[in-house]
Amino acid sequence: MTAEELDAFWSVARHQTRTNPVPGYLGTFSGEALIPPAWAFGATPEQADELVALVLDGTKTATAGAAWDYEHEDERLPRVGDLAIVLDGAQHPRALIEVMRVDVVPFDDVGAEHAHLEGEGDRSLEHWREVHERFFTEHASHDRGFDPAMPVVLERFRVLYPR
């Protein structure tokens, strides 16, 4: 991804959605509005492509992250109204999303509804737990390991662009 590609995507998305974040929004300055953070779902380019496709077709409207990773990286938790640009596996911008809901719950308390909204695999809670336990173990930035009681940040989002 180049800065020019991100700027161009943000310019079109911002105008199409009439989005102009409030002053002080964290990101890179670009003219009248600051560019939201850009990132990809998953840990590999293949996962990023698969997951952004689910976002774009409306199947994936939720995600989850280990709260311990946010803490370890000194990163604030997502908030309702936050915007983000979702990248594909080649790091190209594909979607502008807005956070609609944030909950922090123990891993074992994540429910079937959230698992279904994440849109992955057969969309079952069993699949969600298997995949996320492995992901939280293999890709943790913290050194606490996996714990069924670990806090998990659950986000629900909507796609603002493209529609």
mmCIF file of C-alpha atoms in Angstrom:
data_model
loop_
_atom_site.group_PDB
_atom_site.id
_atom_site.type_symbol
_atom_site.label_atom_id
_atom_site.label_comp_id
_atom_site.label_asym_id
_atom_site.label_seq_id
_atom_site.Cartn_x
_atom_site.Cartn_y
_atom_site.Cartn_z
ATOM 1 C CA MET A 1 0.000 0.000 0.000
ATOM 2 C CA THR A 2 1.271 3.422 -0.867
ATOM 3 C CA ALA A 3 0.350 6.637 0.894
ATOM 4 C CA GLU A 4 -1.103 7.871 -2.392
ATOM 5 C CA GLU A 5 -3.354 4.806 -2.716
ATOM 6 C CA LEU A 6 -4.596 5.222 0.848
ATOM 7 C CA ASP A 7 -5.163 8.966 0.330
ATOM 8 C CA ALA A 8 -7.138 8.292 -2.854
ATOM 9 C CA PHE A 9 -9.301 5.628 -1.193
ATOM 10 C CA TRP A 10 -9.979 7.872 1.813
ATOM 11 C CA SER A 11 -10.814 10.852 -0.394
ATOM 12 C CA VAL A 12 -13.440 8.886 -2.329
ATOM 13 C CA ALA A 13 -14.805 7.059 0.739
ATOM 14 C CA ARG A 14 -15.026 10.270 2.768
ATOM 15 C CA HIS A 15 -16.967 12.057 0.045
ATOM 16 C CA GLN A 16 -19.222 9.081 -0.740
ATOM 17 C CA THR A 17 -20.147 8.663 2.925
ATOM 18 C CA ARG A 18 -20.067 12.364 3.853
ATOM 19 C CA THR A 19 -17.631 11.394 6.588
ATOM 20 C CA ASN A 20 -15.431 13.997 8.189
ATOM 21 C CA PRO A 21 -13.975 12.813 11.504
ATOM 22 C CA VAL A 22 -13.883 15.185 14.416
ATOM 23 C CA PRO A 23 -10.691 17.140 15.074
ATOM 24 C CA GLY A 24 -8.239 15.145 17.116
ATOM 25 C CA TYR A 25 -9.070 11.805 15.507
ATOM 26 C CA LEU A 26 -5.876 9.752 15.422
ATOM 27 C CA GLY A 27 -4.464 9.103 12.001
ATOM 28 C CA THR A 28 -2.459 10.652 9.200
ATOM 29 C CA PHE A 29 -3.422 14.189 8.177
ATOM 30 C CA SER A 30 -4.718 14.490 4.636
ATOM 31 C CA GLY A 31 -6.240 17.814 3.735
ATOM 32 C CA GLU A 32 -9.512 18.451 5.500
ATOM 33 C CA ALA A 33 -9.808 15.168 7.383
ATOM 34 C CA LEU A 34 -7.519 12.701 9.072
ATOM 35 C CA ILE A 35 -7.151 9.245 7.586
ATOM 36 C CA PRO A 36 -8.435 6.448 9.835
ATOM 37 C CA PRO A 37 -6.072 3.612 10.729
ATOM 38 C CA ALA A 38 -5.634 1.009 7.986
ATOM 39 C CA TRP A 39 -5.164 -2.682 8.769
ATOM 40 C CA ALA A 40 -6.047 -6.179 7.580
ATOM 41 C CA PHE A 41 -7.984 -8.924 9.325
ATOM 42 C CA GLY A 42 -6.080 -12.148 10.023
ATOM 43 C CA ALA A 43 -2.384 -12.925 10.184
ATOM 44 C CA THR A 44 -1.590 -13.858 6.577
ATOM 45 C CA PRO A 45 -2.349 -12.343 3.169
ATOM 46 C CA GLU A 46 -4.636 -15.304 2.434
ATOM 47 C CA GLN A 47 -6.619 -14.743 5.637
ATOM 48 C CA ALA A 48 -6.811 -11.021 4.901
ATOM 49 C CA ASP A 49 -8.262 -11.702 1.435
ATOM 50 C CA GLU A 50 -10.753 -14.248 2.758
ATOM 51 C CA LEU A 51 -11.919 -12.028 5.612
ATOM 52 C CA VAL A 52 -12.199 -8.790 3.640
ATOM 53 C CA ALA A 53 -14.331 -10.690 1.093
ATOM 54 C CA LEU A 54 -16.666 -11.680 3.955
ATOM 55 C CA VAL A 55 -16.797 -8.037 5.058
ATOM 56 C CA LEU A 56 -17.605 -6.833 1.550
ATOM 57 C CA ASP A 57 -20.369 -9.392 0.983
ATOM 58 C CA GLY A 58 -21.961 -8.556 4.354
ATOM 59 C CA THR A 59 -21.253 -11.904 6.023
ATOM 60 C CA LYS A 60 -18.674 -10.575 8.496
ATOM 61 C CA THR A 61 -19.960 -7.744 10.708
ATOM 62 C CA ALA A 62 -17.963 -8.470 13.860
ATOM 63 C CA THR A 63 -14.448 -9.200 15.028
ATOM 64 C CA ALA A 64 -12.593 -10.040 18.217
ATOM 65 C CA GLY A 65 -9.202 -9.237 19.680
ATOM 66 C CA ALA A 66 -7.324 -10.186 22.820
ATOM 67 C CA ALA A 67 -7.570 -7.333 25.332
ATOM 68 C CA TRP A 68 -4.141 -8.347 26.638
ATOM 69 C CA ASP A 69 -2.675 -7.476 23.213
ATOM 70 C CA TYR A 70 -4.157 -3.977 23.369
ATOM 71 C CA GLU A 71 -2.710 -3.572 26.857
ATOM 72 C CA HIS A 72 0.713 -4.940 25.892
ATOM 73 C CA GLU A 73 0.897 -2.653 22.831
ATOM 74 C CA ASP A 74 -0.348 0.344 24.856
ATOM 75 C CA GLU A 75 -3.168 0.741 22.341
ATOM 76 C CA ARG A 76 -6.552 2.080 23.331
ATOM 77 C CA LEU A 77 -9.564 -0.179 22.955
ATOM 78 C CA PRO A 78 -11.881 0.501 20.030
ATOM 79 C CA ARG A 79 -14.787 2.853 20.658
ATOM 80 C CA VAL A 80 -18.205 3.225 19.078
ATOM 81 C CA GLY A 81 -17.853 5.551 16.111
ATOM 82 C CA ASP A 82 -14.226 4.677 15.360
ATOM 83 C CA LEU A 83 -13.469 4.338 11.668
ATOM 84 C CA ALA A 84 -10.958 2.019 10.018
ATOM 85 C CA ILE A 85 -9.847 1.199 6.504
ATOM 86 C CA VAL A 86 -9.721 -2.556 5.930
ATOM 87 C CA LEU A 87 -6.934 -3.799 3.669
ATOM 88 C CA ASP A 88 -6.750 -6.935 1.556
ATOM 89 C CA GLY A 89 -3.847 -9.383 1.539
ATOM 90 C CA ALA A 90 -1.867 -7.210 -0.882
ATOM 91 C CA GLN A 91 -2.335 -4.247 1.477
ATOM 92 C CA HIS A 92 -4.787 -2.441 -0.823
ATOM 93 C CA PRO A 93 -7.655 -0.520 0.820
ATOM 94 C CA ARG A 94 -10.981 -2.259 0.273
ATOM 95 C CA ALA A 95 -13.521 -1.010 2.831
ATOM 96 C CA LEU A 96 -14.219 1.784 5.278
ATOM 97 C CA ILE A 97 -15.885 0.449 8.426
ATOM 98 C CA GLU A 98 -17.405 2.079 11.506
ATOM 99 C CA VAL A 99 -17.462 0.472 14.952
ATOM 100 C CA MET A 100 -21.064 0.169 16.155
ATOM 101 C CA ARG A 101 -20.605 -1.714 19.433
ATOM 102 C CA VAL A 102 -17.748 -2.766 21.715
ATOM 103 C CA ASP A 103 -17.911 -5.280 24.577
ATOM 104 C CA VAL A 104 -15.146 -6.845 26.642
ATOM 105 C CA VAL A 105 -15.966 -10.320 27.940
ATOM 106 C CA PRO A 106 -14.051 -13.417 29.052
ATOM 107 C CA PHE A 107 -13.200 -15.760 26.178
ATOM 108 C CA ASP A 108 -15.535 -18.431 27.569
ATOM 109 C CA ASP A 109 -18.429 -15.934 27.664
ATOM 110 C CA VAL A 110 -18.346 -15.100 23.950
ATOM 111 C CA GLY A 111 -21.738 -16.158 22.646
ATOM 112 C CA ALA A 112 -23.074 -17.906 19.571
ATOM 113 C CA GLU A 113 -24.493 -14.657 18.184
ATOM 114 C CA HIS A 114 -21.071 -13.025 18.082
ATOM 115 C CA ALA A 115 -19.516 -16.138 16.529
ATOM 116 C CA HIS A 116 -22.204 -16.079 13.833
ATOM 117 C CA LEU A 117 -21.625 -12.370 13.125
ATOM 118 C CA GLU A 118 -17.896 -12.956 12.626
ATOM 119 C CA GLY A 119 -18.960 -14.993 9.582
ATOM 120 C CA GLU A 120 -16.088 -17.469 9.551
ATOM 121 C CA GLY A 121 -16.214 -21.217 8.889
ATOM 122 C CA ASP A 122 -19.596 -22.731 9.720
ATOM 123 C CA ARG A 123 -20.323 -19.658 11.910
ATOM 124 C CA SER A 124 -20.751 -21.838 15.003
ATOM 125 C CA LEU A 125 -19.504 -20.997 18.483
ATOM 126 C CA GLU A 126 -17.470 -24.208 18.509
ATOM 127 C CA HIS A 127 -15.643 -23.184 15.329
ATOM 128 C CA TRP A 128 -15.126 -19.655 16.671
ATOM 129 C CA ARG A 129 -13.593 -20.952 19.908
ATOM 130 C CA GLU A 130 -11.277 -23.378 18.125
ATOM 131 C CA VAL A 131 -10.024 -20.813 15.605
ATOM 132 C CA HIS A 132 -9.687 -17.954 18.088
ATOM 133 C CA GLU A 133 -7.954 -19.990 20.778
ATOM 134 C CA ARG A 134 -5.371 -20.968 18.171
ATOM 135 C CA PHE A 135 -5.108 -17.400 16.833
ATOM 136 C CA PHE A 136 -4.822 -15.825 20.296
ATOM 137 C CA THR A 137 -2.135 -18.371 21.197
ATOM 138 C CA GLU A 138 -0.066 -18.176 18.005
ATOM 139 C CA HIS A 139 -0.269 -14.427 17.384
ATOM 140 C CA ALA A 140 -0.253 -12.926 20.868
ATOM 141 C CA SER A 141 1.937 -9.883 21.410
ATOM 142 C CA HIS A 142 1.760 -10.444 25.180
ATOM 143 C CA ASP A 143 3.430 -13.259 27.135
ATOM 144 C CA ARG A 144 0.486 -14.475 29.226
ATOM 145 C CA GLY A 145 -0.429 -17.396 26.996
ATOM 146 C CA PHE A 146 -4.038 -18.442 26.459
ATOM 147 C CA ASP A 147 -6.585 -18.513 29.262
ATOM 148 C CA PRO A 148 -10.308 -19.314 28.841
ATOM 149 C CA ALA A 149 -11.009 -16.405 31.196
ATOM 150 C CA MET A 150 -8.847 -13.926 29.241
ATOM 151 C CA PRO A 151 -10.658 -10.710 28.280
ATOM 152 C CA VAL A 152 -11.680 -10.490 24.641
ATOM 153 C CA VAL A 153 -12.654 -7.265 22.877
ATOM 154 C CA LEU A 154 -15.748 -7.887 20.744
ATOM 155 C CA GLU A 155 -16.510 -5.359 18.028
ATOM 156 C CA ARG A 156 -19.502 -5.029 15.779
ATOM 157 C CA PHE A 157 -19.098 -2.844 12.739
ATOM 158 C CA ARG A 158 -20.824 -1.733 9.581
ATOM 159 C CA VAL A 159 -19.397 -1.092 6.151
ATOM 160 C CA LEU A 160 -19.674 2.536 5.120
ATOM 161 C CA TYR A 161 -17.826 2.215 1.807
ATOM 162 C CA PRO A 162 -18.099 0.592 -0.613
ATOM 163 C CA ARG A 163 -21.776 -0.057 -0.145
#
